[in-house]
């Protein structure tokens, strides 16, 4: 073995290992972010489906009064739920989320990526509705 | 092999790298599959929610179900759930809004009269007599995903009146007293909803 051979091997190995770990870290971050977005959007869609259903029933069945607590959205591994807000502009319900906790909904690219919409028939009611709030529909 | 320069590093490294890349590839494929399944579930849940609501409103929305009145037909007593008007006037049309079906969904209604209470022949397919905006052609659309729900209902011909008289219902339909002119017919109504 020539002098310095081990050093070069070791340096190369460490360099390759570092690059590999860096790549893995980026990949894992992407996967975690993607899973987080899927989870949040899925919860958001479920909320909009339920809100659309209840408001539609209230719209068509006039003698109905429904009390409903809008669920909060929880992220994977997050201790606190995200604040979110439901808005309605004919013919669409929109659910915006405050991911960064700055009190503003659906502003950053990350927040826009997880916002969900749902088309409905014309609805009436007081919007916006905050997640976690209990509303009386009717 | 151990005494050859670089042999251990290269072979071991390449082999382990190949296995790791394979594992990462499988993990990514699994993640992609999970994401696809999640999106499919979202579409399916929305369709189910809209279909279920439409099916419920079809038999309960007072805008197009029968009204029970007193004998002299001056007082509406209550809407009758599960009672569908056939040949109804335009004011009682089964609208898409009345069923809660958004504009990006299509719908079709199929109705069939099975038993007439006055002993007459059942009317069979009466879909064309149901006045509705839900007239999309399911056969032509042939959607992969659709919601379908069939309910047992009572049909009332709305040619003379769009209401059920309380006394007629009791005496002629329930007790079968003469003159047996119970205008009710039992049957089924099916609604199909799919994403346009």
Short mmCIF file of C-alpha atoms in Angstrom, two decimals:
data_model
loop_
_atom_site.label_atom_id
_atom_site.label_comp_id
_atom_site.label_asym_id
_atom_site.label_seq_id
_atom_site.Cartn_x
_atom_site.Cartn_y
_atom_site.Cartn_z
CA UNK A 1 0.00 0.00 0.00
CA UNK A 2 1.39 3.38 -0.94
CA UNK A 3 1.73 6.17 1.56
CA UNK A 4 -1.34 8.30 1.84
CA UNK A 5 -3.63 5.65 0.29
CA UNK A 6 -5.74 5.27 3.44
CA UNK A 7 -6.12 9.00 3.79
CA UNK A 8 -7.45 9.39 0.24
CA UNK A 9 -9.82 6.42 0.65
CA UNK A 10 -11.07 7.76 3.94
CA UNK A 11 -11.53 11.27 2.58
CA UNK A 12 -13.42 9.98 -0.45
CA UNK A 13 -15.57 7.71 1.69
CA UNK A 14 -16.45 10.49 4.10
CA UNK A 15 -17.21 12.83 1.20
CA UNK A 16 -19.48 10.30 -0.52
CA UNK A 17 -21.13 9.40 2.79
CA UNK A 18 -21.80 13.06 3.54
CA UNK A 19 -23.28 13.65 0.10
CA UNK A 20 -25.43 10.54 0.48
CA UNK A 21 -26.65 11.56 3.93
CA UNK A 22 -27.38 15.06 2.66
CA UNK A 23 -29.42 13.60 -0.20
CA UNK A 24 -31.25 11.30 2.21
CA UNK A 25 -32.03 14.20 4.54
CA UNK A 26 -33.51 16.23 1.66
CA UNK A 27 -35.52 13.22 0.51
CA UNK A 28 -36.86 12.52 3.99
CA UNK A 29 -37.81 16.17 4.43
CA UNK A 30 -39.69 16.09 1.12
CA UNK A 31 -41.49 12.88 2.08
CA UNK A 32 -42.41 14.22 5.52
CA UNK A 33 -43.69 17.47 3.99
CA UNK A 34 -45.67 15.59 1.37
CA UNK A 35 -47.25 13.33 4.03
CA UNK A 36 -48.04 16.36 6.16
CA UNK A 37 -49.74 18.11 3.22
CA UNK A 38 -51.75 15.01 2.35
CA UNK A 39 -52.90 14.64 5.93
CA UNK A 40 -53.89 18.32 6.28
CA UNK A 41 -55.68 18.45 2.91
CA UNK A 42 -57.53 15.24 3.69
CA UNK A 43 -58.78 16.63 7.02
CA UNK A 44 -59.68 19.91 5.27
CA UNK A 45 -61.70 18.12 2.59
CA UNK A 46 -63.57 16.09 5.20
CA UNK A 47 -64.48 19.31 7.03
CA UNK A 48 -65.67 21.02 3.83
CA UNK A 49 -67.77 17.98 2.85
CA UNK A 50 -69.51 18.04 6.21
CA UNK A 51 -70.03 21.82 6.21
CA UNK A 52 -71.41 21.69 2.65
CA UNK A 53 -73.74 18.83 3.59
CA UNK A 54 -75.14 20.51 6.71
CA UNK A 55 -75.60 23.93 5.08
CA UNK A 56 -77.27 22.33 2.04
CA UNK A 57 -79.69 20.40 4.27
CA UNK A 58 -80.41 23.58 6.22
CA UNK A 59 -80.98 25.48 2.97
CA UNK A 60 -83.51 22.97 1.67
CA UNK A 61 -85.17 21.76 4.88
CA UNK A 62 -86.28 25.02 6.44
CA UNK A 63 -87.42 23.62 9.78
CA UNK A 64 -84.00 22.23 10.58
CA UNK A 65 -81.62 23.56 13.22
CA UNK A 66 -78.21 21.96 13.50
CA UNK A 67 -75.45 22.58 16.04
CA UNK A 68 -72.03 21.70 14.64
CA UNK A 69 -68.51 22.03 15.99
CA UNK A 70 -65.99 22.38 13.19
CA UNK A 71 -63.06 20.04 13.93
CA UNK A 72 -59.54 21.41 14.22
CA UNK A 73 -56.80 20.30 11.87
CA UNK A 74 -53.83 18.47 13.34
CA UNK A 75 -50.51 17.91 11.60
CA UNK A 76 -48.42 14.76 11.92
CA UNK A 77 -46.23 15.10 15.02
CA UNK A 78 -47.61 18.58 15.77
CA UNK A 79 -48.62 19.17 19.39
CA UNK A 80 -50.98 22.05 18.68
CA UNK A 81 -53.70 22.05 16.03
CA UNK A 82 -53.50 24.57 13.18
CA UNK A 83 -55.94 27.46 13.11
CA UNK A 84 -58.14 27.42 10.04
CA UNK A 85 -61.00 29.36 8.53
CA UNK A 86 -63.88 28.44 6.22
CA UNK A 87 -65.09 31.04 3.73
CA UNK A 88 -67.88 30.94 1.18
CA UNK A 89 -68.12 32.79 -2.13
CA UNK A 90 -70.81 31.42 -4.43
CA UNK A 91 -70.38 28.66 -5.62
CA UNK A 92 -67.35 27.64 -3.59
CA UNK A 93 -66.41 26.86 0.00
CA UNK A 94 -62.74 27.44 0.81
CA UNK A 95 -60.75 26.27 3.80
CA UNK A 96 -57.58 28.25 4.52
CA UNK A 97 -55.04 27.22 7.12
CA UNK A 98 -52.56 29.15 9.25
CA UNK A 99 -49.53 26.86 9.19
CA UNK A 100 -46.96 29.27 10.60
CA UNK A 101 -49.10 30.61 13.45
CA UNK A 102 -48.86 34.26 12.32
CA UNK A 103 -52.63 34.76 12.45
CA UNK A 104 -52.97 35.08 8.65
CA UNK A 105 -54.72 32.38 6.62
CA UNK A 106 -53.69 30.99 3.25
CA UNK A 107 -50.87 33.46 2.56
CA UNK A 108 -47.53 31.64 2.27
CA UNK A 109 -46.85 29.16 -0.57
CA UNK A 110 -47.00 26.33 2.00
CA UNK A 111 -50.40 27.52 3.23
CA UNK A 112 -51.71 27.91 -0.31
CA UNK A 113 -50.55 24.36 -1.09
CA UNK A 114 -52.77 22.89 1.64
CA UNK A 115 -55.84 25.13 1.08
CA UNK A 116 -58.85 23.15 -0.20
CA UNK A 117 -62.04 24.15 -2.02
CA UNK A 118 -65.40 22.50 -2.61
CA UNK A 119 -68.13 23.55 -5.06
CA UNK A 120 -71.65 23.72 -3.62
CA UNK A 121 -75.13 24.85 -4.49
CA UNK A 122 -76.00 28.39 -3.23
CA UNK A 123 -75.72 28.59 0.55
CA UNK A 124 -76.59 31.22 3.12
CA UNK A 125 -75.01 31.68 6.52
CA UNK A 126 -72.46 33.66 8.45
CA UNK A 127 -68.95 33.17 7.09
CA UNK A 128 -66.06 32.93 7.85
CA UNK A 129 -66.23 30.10 10.36
CA UNK A 130 -63.15 29.27 12.43
CA UNK A 131 -62.10 25.69 13.06
CA UNK A 132 -62.97 24.64 16.60
CA UNK A 133 -65.97 26.99 16.68
CA UNK A 134 -69.48 25.70 17.31
CA UNK A 135 -72.03 27.06 14.85
CA UNK A 136 -75.80 26.84 14.89
CA UNK A 137 -77.05 26.29 11.38
CA UNK A 138 -80.69 27.15 10.88
CA UNK B 1 -9.42 -10.38 -2.73
CA UNK B 2 -8.45 -8.62 0.47
CA UNK B 3 -4.96 -7.93 -0.71
CA UNK B 4 -6.00 -6.20 -3.91
CA UNK B 5 -6.04 -2.43 -3.74
CA UNK B 6 -9.40 -0.81 -3.41
CA UNK B 7 -11.34 -4.06 -3.94
CA UNK B 8 -13.11 -4.13 -0.58
CA UNK B 9 -14.14 -0.48 -0.69
CA UNK B 10 -15.45 -0.56 -4.26
CA UNK B 11 -17.38 -3.84 -4.20
CA UNK B 12 -18.86 -3.44 -0.75
CA UNK B 13 -19.73 0.16 -1.38
CA UNK B 14 -21.36 -0.48 -4.75
CA UNK B 15 -23.36 -3.42 -3.41
CA UNK B 16 -24.58 -1.58 -0.34
CA UNK B 17 -25.38 1.49 -2.44
CA UNK B 18 -27.43 -0.61 -4.83
CA UNK B 19 -29.41 -2.14 -1.96
CA UNK B 20 -30.00 1.24 -0.36
CA UNK B 21 -31.13 2.78 -3.66
CA UNK B 22 -33.48 -0.16 -4.17
CA UNK B 23 -34.92 0.32 -0.68
CA UNK B 24 -35.37 4.06 -1.25
CA UNK B 25 -37.06 3.37 -4.59
CA UNK B 26 -39.49 0.96 -2.95
CA UNK B 27 -40.21 3.46 -0.20
CA UNK B 28 -40.86 6.23 -2.73
CA UNK B 29 -43.16 3.97 -4.71
CA UNK B 30 -45.07 3.12 -1.55
CA UNK B 31 -45.39 6.82 -0.69
CA UNK B 32 -46.62 7.62 -4.19
CA UNK B 33 -49.17 4.82 -3.98
CA UNK B 34 -50.35 6.09 -0.61
CA UNK B 35 -50.74 9.63 -1.98
CA UNK B 36 -52.70 8.30 -4.98
CA UNK B 37 -54.98 6.27 -2.69
CA UNK B 38 -55.53 9.31 -0.52
CA UNK B 39 -56.54 11.45 -3.49
CA UNK B 40 -58.88 8.73 -4.75
CA UNK B 41 -60.44 8.51 -1.28
CA UNK B 42 -60.95 12.29 -1.26
CA UNK B 43 -62.77 12.15 -4.61
CA UNK B 44 -64.84 9.18 -3.45
CA UNK B 45 -65.74 10.85 -0.14
CA UNK B 46 -66.91 14.04 -1.88
CA UNK B 47 -69.00 12.01 -4.34
CA UNK B 48 -70.51 9.99 -1.50
CA UNK B 49 -71.30 13.13 0.50
CA UNK B 50 -73.04 14.81 -2.45
CA UNK B 51 -74.90 11.63 -3.48
CA UNK B 52 -76.08 10.86 0.04
CA UNK B 53 -77.36 14.41 0.52
CA UNK B 54 -79.15 14.34 -2.85
CA UNK B 55 -80.76 10.99 -2.04
CA UNK B 56 -82.02 12.31 1.30
CA UNK B 57 -83.33 15.58 -0.15
CA UNK B 58 -85.06 13.74 -3.00
CA UNK B 59 -87.54 12.22 -0.55
CA UNK B 60 -87.64 14.99 2.04
CA UNK B 61 -87.36 18.41 0.39
CA UNK B 62 -90.79 20.08 0.83
CA UNK B 63 -90.20 21.92 -2.45
CA UNK B 64 -90.98 18.78 -4.39
CA UNK B 65 -92.62 16.27 -2.07
CA UNK B 66 -96.38 16.07 -1.46
CA UNK B 67 -98.23 18.23 1.03
CA UNK B 68 -100.88 16.74 3.26
CA UNK B 69 -103.89 19.04 3.54
CA UNK B 70 -107.17 19.02 5.38
CA UNK B 71 -110.25 17.92 3.46
CA UNK B 72 -111.20 21.25 2.04
CA UNK B 73 -107.60 21.83 0.96
CA UNK B 74 -107.15 25.19 2.57
CA UNK B 75 -104.61 24.28 5.18
CA UNK B 76 -101.28 22.58 4.53
CA UNK B 77 -100.79 20.21 7.42
CA UNK B 78 -97.27 18.97 6.66
CA UNK B 79 -94.96 17.83 3.89
CA UNK B 80 -95.01 14.06 3.42
CA UNK B 81 -91.54 12.53 3.28
CA UNK B 82 -91.13 9.76 0.73
CA UNK B 83 -94.09 10.96 -1.33
CA UNK B 84 -93.09 12.01 -4.84
CA UNK B 85 -95.29 13.93 -7.27
CA UNK B 86 -95.46 12.63 -10.82
CA UNK B 87 -96.38 14.98 -13.62
CA UNK B 88 -95.80 17.78 -11.13
CA UNK B 89 -96.17 21.42 -12.16
CA UNK B 90 -92.92 23.35 -12.80
CA UNK B 91 -93.16 24.89 -9.33
CA UNK B 92 -92.50 21.42 -7.93
CA UNK B 93 -89.64 20.55 -10.26
CA UNK B 94 -86.87 18.49 -8.68
CA UNK B 95 -84.00 20.91 -9.19
CA UNK B 96 -80.26 20.33 -8.88
CA UNK B 97 -80.06 23.08 -6.26
CA UNK B 98 -82.92 21.46 -4.37
CA UNK B 99 -80.90 18.25 -4.28
CA UNK B 100 -77.67 20.04 -3.36
CA UNK B 101 -75.83 18.89 -6.48
CA UNK B 102 -73.05 21.33 -7.54
CA UNK B 103 -72.57 22.29 -11.19
CA UNK B 104 -69.51 20.04 -11.62
CA UNK B 105 -71.59 16.92 -10.97
CA UNK B 106 -74.15 15.17 -13.19
CA UNK B 107 -77.27 13.33 -12.09
CA UNK B 108 -80.05 11.09 -13.39
CA UNK B 109 -83.29 9.94 -11.78
CA UNK B 110 -85.03 6.67 -12.54
CA UNK B 111 -88.52 5.98 -11.16
CA UNK B 112 -90.69 2.89 -11.34
CA UNK B 113 -94.28 2.41 -10.16
CA UNK B 114 -94.80 -1.10 -8.79
CA UNK B 115 -98.16 -1.36 -6.98
CA UNK B 116 -101.33 0.68 -7.38
CA UNK B 117 -103.47 0.84 -4.26
CA UNK B 118 -106.74 1.09 -6.18
CA UNK B 119 -106.08 -2.24 -7.87
CA UNK B 120 -105.13 -0.81 -11.27
CA UNK B 121 -102.15 -1.90 -13.35
CA UNK B 122 -98.80 -0.59 -12.08
CA UNK B 123 -97.35 2.08 -14.31
CA UNK B 124 -93.79 0.70 -14.63
CA UNK B 125 -91.06 3.08 -15.77
CA UNK B 126 -92.31 6.58 -15.00
CA UNK B 127 -88.96 8.38 -15.17
CA UNK B 128 -90.19 10.60 -18.00
CA UNK B 129 -93.10 11.76 -15.81
CA UNK B 130 -90.80 12.99 -13.06
CA UNK B 131 -90.27 16.70 -13.68
CA UNK B 132 -86.59 17.22 -12.88
CA UNK B 133 -83.37 18.92 -13.92
CA UNK B 134 -81.54 15.63 -13.28
CA UNK B 135 -81.74 14.38 -16.84
CA UNK B 136 -78.08 13.62 -17.65
CA UNK B 137 -77.57 10.37 -19.53
CA UNK B 138 -75.82 7.87 -17.28
CA UNK B 139 -75.47 5.34 -20.11
CA UNK B 140 -73.65 7.79 -22.38
CA UNK B 141 -71.42 9.15 -19.61
CA UNK B 142 -70.59 5.63 -18.38
CA UNK B 143 -68.59 6.98 -15.43
CA UNK B 144 -66.03 4.89 -13.53
CA UNK B 145 -67.09 6.29 -10.18
CA UNK B 146 -70.69 7.06 -9.37
CA UNK B 147 -73.06 7.16 -6.42
CA UNK B 148 -76.38 5.34 -6.73
CA UNK B 149 -79.18 5.05 -4.22
CA UNK B 150 -82.64 3.50 -4.56
CA UNK B 151 -85.48 4.31 -2.16
CA UNK B 152 -88.98 2.97 -1.74
CA UNK B 153 -91.47 5.79 -2.12
CA UNK B 154 -95.11 6.55 -2.86
CA UNK B 155 -96.04 8.37 -6.06
CA UNK B 156 -98.99 10.71 -6.40
CA UNK B 157 -100.28 11.83 -9.77
CA UNK B 158 -100.29 15.60 -9.69
CA UNK B 159 -102.67 16.07 -12.60
CA UNK B 160 -105.62 17.19 -10.49
CA UNK B 161 -103.95 18.17 -7.25
CA UNK B 162 -100.44 18.26 -5.88
CA UNK B 163 -101.65 17.44 -2.40
CA UNK B 164 -102.86 14.46 -0.42
CA UNK B 165 -106.12 14.99 1.42
CA UNK B 166 -105.94 13.70 4.94
CA UNK B 167 -109.41 12.14 4.89
CA UNK B 168 -108.92 10.54 1.47
CA UNK B 169 -105.65 9.05 2.62
CA UNK B 170 -107.27 7.60 5.70
CA UNK B 171 -110.60 6.42 4.28
CA UNK B 172 -109.67 5.37 0.76
CA UNK B 173 -106.01 4.45 0.99
CA UNK B 174 -105.67 3.12 4.54
CA UNK B 175 -109.15 1.66 5.17
CA UNK B 176 -110.01 0.94 1.53
CA UNK B 177 -113.49 2.44 1.78
CA UNK B 178 -115.51 3.30 -1.33
CA UNK B 179 -115.22 5.18 -3.55
CA UNK B 180 -111.80 3.58 -3.78
CA UNK B 181 -109.96 6.33 -5.60
CA UNK B 182 -106.68 6.24 -3.71
CA UNK B 183 -104.31 7.95 -6.12
CA UNK B 184 -101.20 6.56 -4.49
CA UNK B 185 -98.85 4.06 -6.10
CA UNK B 186 -95.88 2.49 -4.37
CA UNK B 187 -92.62 2.17 -6.23
CA UNK B 188 -88.93 2.98 -6.21
CA UNK B 189 -86.91 6.02 -7.14
CA UNK B 190 -83.22 5.83 -7.89
CA UNK B 191 -80.76 8.69 -8.13
CA UNK B 192 -77.33 8.42 -9.74
CA UNK B 193 -74.69 11.09 -9.26
CA UNK B 194 -71.26 11.29 -10.84
CA UNK B 195 -68.46 13.81 -11.41
CA UNK B 196 -68.79 15.49 -14.80
#
